[in-house]
Amino acid sequence: MERTLAILKPCAIERSLIGEVVKRIEQKGLIICGMKMMQLDEKILRAHYSHLVDKPFFPLLVESMMTSPVIVMVLKGIDAVEVFRNMTGSTNGRKAAPGTIRGDFSVSGQQNIVHASDSVENAEAEINRFFRPEEIFDYIPSGLYDLYAKDEI
Ligand code: IDP
Ligand code: MG
């Protein structure tokens, strides 16, 4: 099964939305196989957002990502990257579709509640950036065949 990285950003922590977002992940059927709180620093953010370092908003983005701890999660499932990106919605919360996490909880282009990996390759690199191997638990939920048909696995 595919894996993806989710980050509940400081705006989600500050607004007490941890439960809301985790509830959606659980209800969808993505399998949470790693989860921890951590304080991000500039070094890890420069690597994580390396595609944005030249943008004018980069300093504000880094500052906002360090204002409180974040929750990082490894999510597992068939097509987990695409499934969680679709649940997350467009980058700008004002434009994100209702029903998505950003569409329902954000009115900002920056303070948009959650990070979601955008490709399988980036997901694996991001998981390795934020987690040590022993922090990821590769268990199979007992209800796996209530999530998926036998010929999907
Ligand atoms: P994504 O989070 O939807 O994958 P990216 O383009 O990878 O979007 O940008 C990473 C993060 O940088 C966004 O989630 C958002 O917090 C911030 N960001 C992106 N574009 C803007 C912008 O135009 N203004 C302010 N912040 C932005
Ligand atoms: Mg991105």
JSON list of N, CA and C in Angstrom, two decimals, residues 58-114:
[
{"chain": "A", "resi": 58, "resn": "PHE", "atom": "N", "xyz": [7.99, 33.25, 1.33]},
{"chain": "A", "resi": 58, "resn": "PHE", "atom": "CA", "xyz": [8.70, 32.17, 2.03]},
{"chain": "A", "resi": 58, "resn": "PHE", "atom": "C", "xyz": [9.03, 32.50, 3.50]},
{"chain": "A", "resi": 59, "resn": "PRO", "atom": "N", "xyz": [9.57, 33.71, 3.80]},
{"chain": "A", "resi": 59, "resn": "PRO", "atom": "CA", "xyz": [9.88, 34.00, 5.21]},
{"chain": "A", "resi": 59, "resn": "PRO", "atom": "C", "xyz": [8.65, 33.92, 6.12]},
{"chain": "A", "resi": 60, "resn": "LEU", "atom": "N", "xyz": [7.52, 34.42, 5.64]},
{"chain": "A", "resi": 60, "resn": "LEU", "atom": "CA", "xyz": [6.29, 34.37, 6.45]},
{"chain": "A", "resi": 60, "resn": "LEU", "atom": "C", "xyz": [5.81, 32.92, 6.61]},
{"chain": "A", "resi": 61, "resn": "LEU", "atom": "N", "xyz": [5.99, 32.12, 5.57]},
{"chain": "A", "resi": 61, "resn": "LEU", "atom": "CA", "xyz": [5.59, 30.71, 5.63]},
{"chain": "A", "resi": 61, "resn": "LEU", "atom": "C", "xyz": [6.41, 29.98, 6.70]},
{"chain": "A", "resi": 62, "resn": "VAL", "atom": "N", "xyz": [7.72, 30.20, 6.68]},
{"chain": "A", "resi": 62, "resn": "VAL", "atom": "CA", "xyz": [8.60, 29.55, 7.66]},
{"chain": "A", "resi": 62, "resn": "VAL", "atom": "C", "xyz": [8.23, 30.00, 9.08]},
{"chain": "A", "resi": 63, "resn": "GLU", "atom": "N", "xyz": [8.03, 31.30, 9.22]},
{"chain": "A", "resi": 63, "resn": "GLU", "atom": "CA", "xyz": [7.66, 31.83, 10.55]},
{"chain": "A", "resi": 63, "resn": "GLU", "atom": "C", "xyz": [6.37, 31.19, 11.05]},
{"chain": "A", "resi": 64, "resn": "SER", "atom": "N", "xyz": [5.38, 31.09, 10.16]},
{"chain": "A", "resi": 64, "resn": "SER", "atom": "CA", "xyz": [4.08, 30.54, 10.59]},
{"chain": "A", "resi": 64, "resn": "SER", "atom": "C", "xyz": [4.19, 29.06, 10.94]},
{"chain": "A", "resi": 65, "resn": "MET", "atom": "N", "xyz": [5.09, 28.34, 10.28]},
{"chain": "A", "resi": 65, "resn": "MET", "atom": "CA", "xyz": [5.22, 26.90, 10.53]},
{"chain": "A", "resi": 65, "resn": "MET", "atom": "C", "xyz": [5.98, 26.61, 11.82]},
{"chain": "A", "resi": 66, "resn": "MET", "atom": "N", "xyz": [6.56, 27.68, 12.42]},
{"chain": "A", "resi": 66, "resn": "MET", "atom": "CA", "xyz": [7.32, 27.49, 13.68]},
{"chain": "A", "resi": 66, "resn": "MET", "atom": "C", "xyz": [6.61, 28.11, 14.89]},
{"chain": "A", "resi": 67, "resn": "THR", "atom": "N", "xyz": [5.40, 28.64, 14.70]},
{"chain": "A", "resi": 67, "resn": "THR", "atom": "CA", "xyz": [4.74, 29.36, 15.80]},
{"chain": "A", "resi": 67, "resn": "THR", "atom": "C", "xyz": [4.25, 28.43, 16.91]},
{"chain": "A", "resi": 68, "resn": "SER", "atom": "N", "xyz": [4.05, 27.19, 16.61]},
{"chain": "A", "resi": 68, "resn": "SER", "atom": "CA", "xyz": [3.71, 26.20, 17.64]},
{"chain": "A", "resi": 68, "resn": "SER", "atom": "C", "xyz": [4.17, 24.85, 17.11]},
{"chain": "A", "resi": 69, "resn": "PRO", "atom": "N", "xyz": [4.14, 23.82, 17.95]},
{"chain": "A", "resi": 69, "resn": "PRO", "atom": "CA", "xyz": [4.45, 22.49, 17.40]},
{"chain": "A", "resi": 69, "resn": "PRO", "atom": "C", "xyz": [3.43, 22.09, 16.34]},
{"chain": "A", "resi": 70, "resn": "VAL", "atom": "N", "xyz": [3.79, 21.10, 15.57]},
{"chain": "A", "resi": 70, "resn": "VAL", "atom": "CA", "xyz": [2.89, 20.52, 14.57]},
{"chain": "A", "resi": 70, "resn": "VAL", "atom": "C", "xyz": [2.66, 19.05, 14.92]},
{"chain": "A", "resi": 71, "resn": "ILE", "atom": "N", "xyz": [1.68, 18.45, 14.26]},
{"chain": "A", "resi": 71, "resn": "ILE", "atom": "CA", "xyz": [1.49, 16.99, 14.34]},
{"chain": "A", "resi": 71, "resn": "ILE", "atom": "C", "xyz": [1.85, 16.44, 12.97]},
{"chain": "A", "resi": 72, "resn": "VAL", "atom": "N", "xyz": [2.77, 15.51, 12.93]},
{"chain": "A", "resi": 72, "resn": "VAL", "atom": "CA", "xyz": [3.11, 14.85, 11.67]},
{"chain": "A", "resi": 72, "resn": "VAL", "atom": "C", "xyz": [2.55, 13.43, 11.70]},
{"chain": "A", "resi": 73, "resn": "MET", "atom": "N", "xyz": [2.06, 13.00, 10.54]},
{"chain": "A", "resi": 73, "resn": "MET", "atom": "CA", "xyz": [1.43, 11.68, 10.47]},
{"chain": "A", "resi": 73, "resn": "MET", "atom": "C", "xyz": [1.85, 10.97, 9.19]},
{"chain": "A", "resi": 74, "resn": "VAL", "atom": "N", "xyz": [2.03, 9.66, 9.29]},
{"chain": "A", "resi": 74, "resn": "VAL", "atom": "CA", "xyz": [2.19, 8.82, 8.11]},
{"chain": "A", "resi": 74, "resn": "VAL", "atom": "C", "xyz": [0.86, 8.11, 7.89]},
{"chain": "A", "resi": 75, "resn": "LEU", "atom": "N", "xyz": [0.30, 8.28, 6.70]},
{"chain": "A", "resi": 75, "resn": "LEU", "atom": "CA", "xyz": [-0.99, 7.67, 6.36]},
{"chain": "A", "resi": 75, "resn": "LEU", "atom": "C", "xyz": [-0.77, 6.63, 5.28]},
{"chain": "A", "resi": 76, "resn": "LYS", "atom": "N", "xyz": [-1.51, 5.53, 5.39]},
{"chain": "A", "resi": 76, "resn": "LYS", "atom": "CA", "xyz": [-1.30, 4.42, 4.46]},
{"chain": "A", "resi": 76, "resn": "LYS", "atom": "C", "xyz": [-2.63, 4.02, 3.83]},
{"chain": "A", "resi": 77, "resn": "GLY", "atom": "N", "xyz": [-2.58, 3.61, 2.56]},
{"chain": "A", "resi": 77, "resn": "GLY", "atom": "CA", "xyz": [-3.78, 3.14, 1.89]},
{"chain": "A", "resi": 77, "resn": "GLY", "atom": "C", "xyz": [-3.50, 2.99, 0.40]},
{"chain": "A", "resi": 78, "resn": "ILE", "atom": "N", "xyz": [-4.42, 2.37, -0.32]},
{"chain": "A", "resi": 78, "resn": "ILE", "atom": "CA", "xyz": [-4.29, 2.32, -1.78]},
{"chain": "A", "resi": 78, "resn": "ILE", "atom": "C", "xyz": [-4.45, 3.75, -2.30]},
{"chain": "A", "resi": 79, "resn": "ASP", "atom": "N", "xyz": [-3.49, 4.18, -3.14]},
{"chain": "A", "resi": 79, "resn": "ASP", "atom": "CA", "xyz": [-3.52, 5.56, -3.68]},
{"chain": "A", "resi": 79, "resn": "ASP", "atom": "C", "xyz": [-3.59, 6.61, -2.59]},
{"chain": "A", "resi": 80, "resn": "ALA", "atom": "N", "xyz": [-2.90, 6.39, -1.47]},
{"chain": "A", "resi": 80, "resn": "ALA", "atom": "CA", "xyz": [-3.02, 7.28, -0.31]},
{"chain": "A", "resi": 80, "resn": "ALA", "atom": "C", "xyz": [-2.65, 8.72, -0.64]},
{"chain": "A", "resi": 81, "resn": "VAL", "atom": "N", "xyz": [-1.66, 8.93, -1.52]},
{"chain": "A", "resi": 81, "resn": "VAL", "atom": "CA", "xyz": [-1.24, 10.29, -1.85]},
{"chain": "A", "resi": 81, "resn": "VAL", "atom": "C", "xyz": [-2.41, 11.06, -2.49]},
{"chain": "A", "resi": 82, "resn": "GLU", "atom": "N", "xyz": [-3.01, 10.44, -3.51]},
{"chain": "A", "resi": 82, "resn": "GLU", "atom": "CA", "xyz": [-4.12, 11.10, -4.21]},
{"chain": "A", "resi": 82, "resn": "GLU", "atom": "C", "xyz": [-5.35, 11.25, -3.31]},
{"chain": "A", "resi": 83, "resn": "VAL", "atom": "N", "xyz": [-5.63, 10.21, -2.55]},
{"chain": "A", "resi": 83, "resn": "VAL", "atom": "CA", "xyz": [-6.80, 10.25, -1.66]},
{"chain": "A", "resi": 83, "resn": "VAL", "atom": "C", "xyz": [-6.67, 11.41, -0.67]},
{"chain": "A", "resi": 84, "resn": "PHE", "atom": "N", "xyz": [-5.49, 11.56, -0.06]},
{"chain": "A", "resi": 84, "resn": "PHE", "atom": "CA", "xyz": [-5.36, 12.60, 0.96]},
{"chain": "A", "resi": 84, "resn": "PHE", "atom": "C", "xyz": [-5.24, 13.99, 0.33]},
{"chain": "A", "resi": 85, "resn": "ARG", "atom": "N", "xyz": [-4.63, 14.10, -0.85]},
{"chain": "A", "resi": 85, "resn": "ARG", "atom": "CA", "xyz": [-4.61, 15.40, -1.55]},
{"chain": "A", "resi": 85, "resn": "ARG", "atom": "C", "xyz": [-6.04, 15.85, -1.86]},
{"chain": "A", "resi": 86, "resn": "ASN", "atom": "N", "xyz": [-6.87, 14.92, -2.31]},
{"chain": "A", "resi": 86, "resn": "ASN", "atom": "CA", "xyz": [-8.26, 15.26, -2.63]},
{"chain": "A", "resi": 86, "resn": "ASN", "atom": "C", "xyz": [-9.03, 15.70, -1.37]},
{"chain": "A", "resi": 87, "resn": "MET", "atom": "N", "xyz": [-8.75, 15.02, -0.25]},
{"chain": "A", "resi": 87, "resn": "MET", "atom": "CA", "xyz": [-9.40, 15.42, 1.01]},
{"chain": "A", "resi": 87, "resn": "MET", "atom": "C", "xyz": [-8.93, 16.78, 1.47]},
{"chain": "A", "resi": 88, "resn": "THR", "atom": "N", "xyz": [-7.67, 17.14, 1.14]},
{"chain": "A", "resi": 88, "resn": "THR", "atom": "CA", "xyz": [-7.08, 18.39, 1.60]},
{"chain": "A", "resi": 88, "resn": "THR", "atom": "C", "xyz": [-7.63, 19.59, 0.84]},
{"chain": "A", "resi": 89, "resn": "GLY", "atom": "N", "xyz": [-7.79, 19.47, -0.46]},
{"chain": "A", "resi": 89, "resn": "GLY", "atom": "CA", "xyz": [-8.32, 20.57, -1.27]},
{"chain": "A", "resi": 89, "resn": "GLY", "atom": "C", "xyz": [-7.24, 21.51, -1.77]},
{"chain": "A", "resi": 90, "resn": "SER", "atom": "N", "xyz": [-7.64, 22.51, -2.55]},
{"chain": "A", "resi": 90, "resn": "SER", "atom": "CA", "xyz": [-6.71, 23.46, -3.16]},
{"chain": "A", "resi": 90, "resn": "SER", "atom": "C", "xyz": [-5.92, 24.21, -2.10]},
{"chain": "A", "resi": 91, "resn": "THR", "atom": "N", "xyz": [-4.75, 24.71, -2.53]},
{"chain": "A", "resi": 91, "resn": "THR", "atom": "CA", "xyz": [-3.84, 25.37, -1.59]},
{"chain": "A", "resi": 91, "resn": "THR", "atom": "C", "xyz": [-4.51, 26.52, -0.85]},
{"chain": "A", "resi": 92, "resn": "ASN", "atom": "N", "xyz": [-5.20, 27.37, -1.58]},
{"chain": "A", "resi": 92, "resn": "ASN", "atom": "CA", "xyz": [-5.83, 28.54, -0.96]},
{"chain": "A", "resi": 92, "resn": "ASN", "atom": "C", "xyz": [-7.18, 28.16, -0.36]},
{"chain": "A", "resi": 93, "resn": "GLY", "atom": "N", "xyz": [-7.30, 28.31, 0.93]},
{"chain": "A", "resi": 93, "resn": "GLY", "atom": "CA", "xyz": [-8.54, 27.92, 1.62]},
{"chain": "A", "resi": 93, "resn": "GLY", "atom": "C", "xyz": [-9.77, 28.66, 1.12]},
{"chain": "A", "resi": 94, "resn": "ARG", "atom": "N", "xyz": [-9.57, 29.85, 0.56]},
{"chain": "A", "resi": 94, "resn": "ARG", "atom": "CA", "xyz": [-10.72, 30.60, 0.04]},
{"chain": "A", "resi": 94, "resn": "ARG", "atom": "C", "xyz": [-11.25, 29.99, -1.24]},
{"chain": "A", "resi": 95, "resn": "LYS", "atom": "N", "xyz": [-10.37, 29.23, -1.91]},
{"chain": "A", "resi": 95, "resn": "LYS", "atom": "CA", "xyz": [-10.78, 28.64, -3.19]},
{"chain": "A", "resi": 95, "resn": "LYS", "atom": "C", "xyz": [-11.04, 27.14, -3.08]},
{"chain": "A", "resi": 96, "resn": "ALA", "atom": "N", "xyz": [-10.62, 26.56, -1.98]},
{"chain": "A", "resi": 96, "resn": "ALA", "atom": "CA", "xyz": [-10.78, 25.10, -1.82]},
{"chain": "A", "resi": 96, "resn": "ALA", "atom": "C", "xyz": [-12.25, 24.73, -1.72]},
{"chain": "A", "resi": 97, "resn": "ALA", "atom": "N", "xyz": [-12.61, 23.61, -2.31]},
{"chain": "A", "resi": 97, "resn": "ALA", "atom": "CA", "xyz": [-14.01, 23.20, -2.36]},
{"chain": "A", "resi": 97, "resn": "ALA", "atom": "C", "xyz": [-14.55, 22.87, -0.97]},
{"chain": "A", "resi": 98, "resn": "PRO", "atom": "N", "xyz": [-15.79, 23.28, -0.70]},
{"chain": "A", "resi": 98, "resn": "PRO", "atom": "CA", "xyz": [-16.44, 22.84, 0.54]},
{"chain": "A", "resi": 98, "resn": "PRO", "atom": "C", "xyz": [-16.42, 21.31, 0.61]},
{"chain": "A", "resi": 99, "resn": "GLY", "atom": "N", "xyz": [-16.24, 20.81, 1.82]},
{"chain": "A", "resi": 99, "resn": "GLY", "atom": "CA", "xyz": [-16.12, 19.36, 1.98]},
{"chain": "A", "resi": 99, "resn": "GLY", "atom": "C", "xyz": [-14.68, 18.92, 2.11]},
{"chain": "A", "resi": 100, "resn": "THR", "atom": "N", "xyz": [-13.76, 19.74, 1.60]},
{"chain": "A", "resi": 100, "resn": "THR", "atom": "CA", "xyz": [-12.34, 19.43, 1.81]},
{"chain": "A", "resi": 100, "resn": "THR", "atom": "C", "xyz": [-11.90, 20.06, 3.14]},
{"chain": "A", "resi": 101, "resn": "ILE", "atom": "N", "xyz": [-10.76, 19.60, 3.63]},
{"chain": "A", "resi": 101, "resn": "ILE", "atom": "CA", "xyz": [-10.27, 20.12, 4.92]},
{"chain": "A", "resi": 101, "resn": "ILE", "atom": "C", "xyz": [-10.01, 21.62, 4.82]},
{"chain": "A", "resi": 102, "resn": "ARG", "atom": "N", "xyz": [-9.31, 22.04, 3.77]},
{"chain": "A", "resi": 102, "resn": "ARG", "atom": "CA", "xyz": [-9.04, 23.48, 3.62]},
{"chain": "A", "resi": 102, "resn": "ARG", "atom": "C", "xyz": [-10.32, 24.24, 3.30]},
{"chain": "A", "resi": 103, "resn": "GLY", "atom": "N", "xyz": [-11.18, 23.66, 2.50]},
{"chain": "A", "resi": 103, "resn": "GLY", "atom": "CA", "xyz": [-12.44, 24.31, 2.14]},
{"chain": "A", "resi": 103, "resn": "GLY", "atom": "C", "xyz": [-13.34, 24.53, 3.33]},
{"chain": "A", "resi": 104, "resn": "ASP", "atom": "N", "xyz": [-13.26, 23.66, 4.30]},
{"chain": "A", "resi": 104, "resn": "ASP", "atom": "CA", "xyz": [-14.14, 23.76, 5.47]},
{"chain": "A", "resi": 104, "resn": "ASP", "atom": "C", "xyz": [-13.52, 24.53, 6.64]},
{"chain": "A", "resi": 105, "resn": "PHE", "atom": "N", "xyz": [-12.18, 24.59, 6.70]},
{"chain": "A", "resi": 105, "resn": "PHE", "atom": "CA", "xyz": [-11.56, 25.14, 7.92]},
{"chain": "A", "resi": 105, "resn": "PHE", "atom": "C", "xyz": [-10.62, 26.31, 7.67]},
{"chain": "A", "resi": 106, "resn": "SER", "atom": "N", "xyz": [-10.41, 26.74, 6.40]},
{"chain": "A", "resi": 106, "resn": "SER", "atom": "CA", "xyz": [-9.42, 27.78, 6.13]},
{"chain": "A", "resi": 106, "resn": "SER", "atom": "C", "xyz": [-9.98, 28.87, 5.22]},
{"chain": "A", "resi": 107, "resn": "VAL", "atom": "N", "xyz": [-9.57, 30.12, 5.52]},
{"chain": "A", "resi": 107, "resn": "VAL", "atom": "CA", "xyz": [-9.89, 31.25, 4.63]},
{"chain": "A", "resi": 107, "resn": "VAL", "atom": "C", "xyz": [-8.61, 31.90, 4.12]},
{"chain": "A", "resi": 108, "resn": "SER", "atom": "N", "xyz": [-7.50, 31.15, 4.15]},
{"chain": "A", "resi": 108, "resn": "SER", "atom": "CA", "xyz": [-6.18, 31.74, 3.88]},
{"chain": "A", "resi": 108, "resn": "SER", "atom": "C", "xyz": [-5.40, 30.96, 2.83]},
{"chain": "A", "resi": 109, "resn": "GLY", "atom": "N", "xyz": [-4.53, 31.69, 2.11]},
{"chain": "A", "resi": 109, "resn": "GLY", "atom": "CA", "xyz": [-3.61, 31.04, 1.18]},
{"chain": "A", "resi": 109, "resn": "GLY", "atom": "C", "xyz": [-2.41, 30.43, 1.87]},
{"chain": "A", "resi": 110, "resn": "GLN", "atom": "N", "xyz": [-2.15, 30.85, 3.10]},
{"chain": "A", "resi": 110, "resn": "GLN", "atom": "CA", "xyz": [-1.00, 30.33, 3.84]},
{"chain": "A", "resi": 110, "resn": "GLN", "atom": "C", "xyz": [-1.44, 29.46, 5.02]},
{"chain": "A", "resi": 111, "resn": "GLN", "atom": "N", "xyz": [-2.36, 29.98, 5.81]},
{"chain": "A", "resi": 111, "resn": "GLN", "atom": "CA", "xyz": [-2.79, 29.29, 7.03]},
{"chain": "A", "resi": 111, "resn": "GLN", "atom": "C", "xyz": [-3.87, 28.27, 6.65]},
{"chain": "A", "resi": 112, "resn": "ASN", "atom": "N", "xyz": [-3.43, 27.19, 6.02]},
{"chain": "A", "resi": 112, "resn": "ASN", "atom": "CA", "xyz": [-4.39, 26.28, 5.38]},
{"chain": "A", "resi": 112, "resn": "ASN", "atom": "C", "xyz": [-4.43, 24.90, 6.03]},
{"chain": "A", "resi": 113, "resn": "ILE", "atom": "N", "xyz": [-4.14, 24.85, 7.32]},
{"chain": "A", "resi": 113, "resn": "ILE", "atom": "CA", "xyz": [-4.48, 23.72, 8.21]},
{"chain": "A", "resi": 113, "resn": "ILE", "atom": "C", "xyz": [-3.61, 22.49, 8.05]},
{"chain": "A", "resi": 114, "resn": "VAL", "atom": "N", "xyz": [-3.35, 22.08, 6.82]},
{"chain": "A", "resi": 114, "resn": "VAL", "atom": "CA", "xyz": [-2.74, 20.77, 6.65]},
{"chain": "A", "resi": 114, "resn": "VAL", "atom": "C", "xyz": [-1.78, 20.75, 5.46]}
]
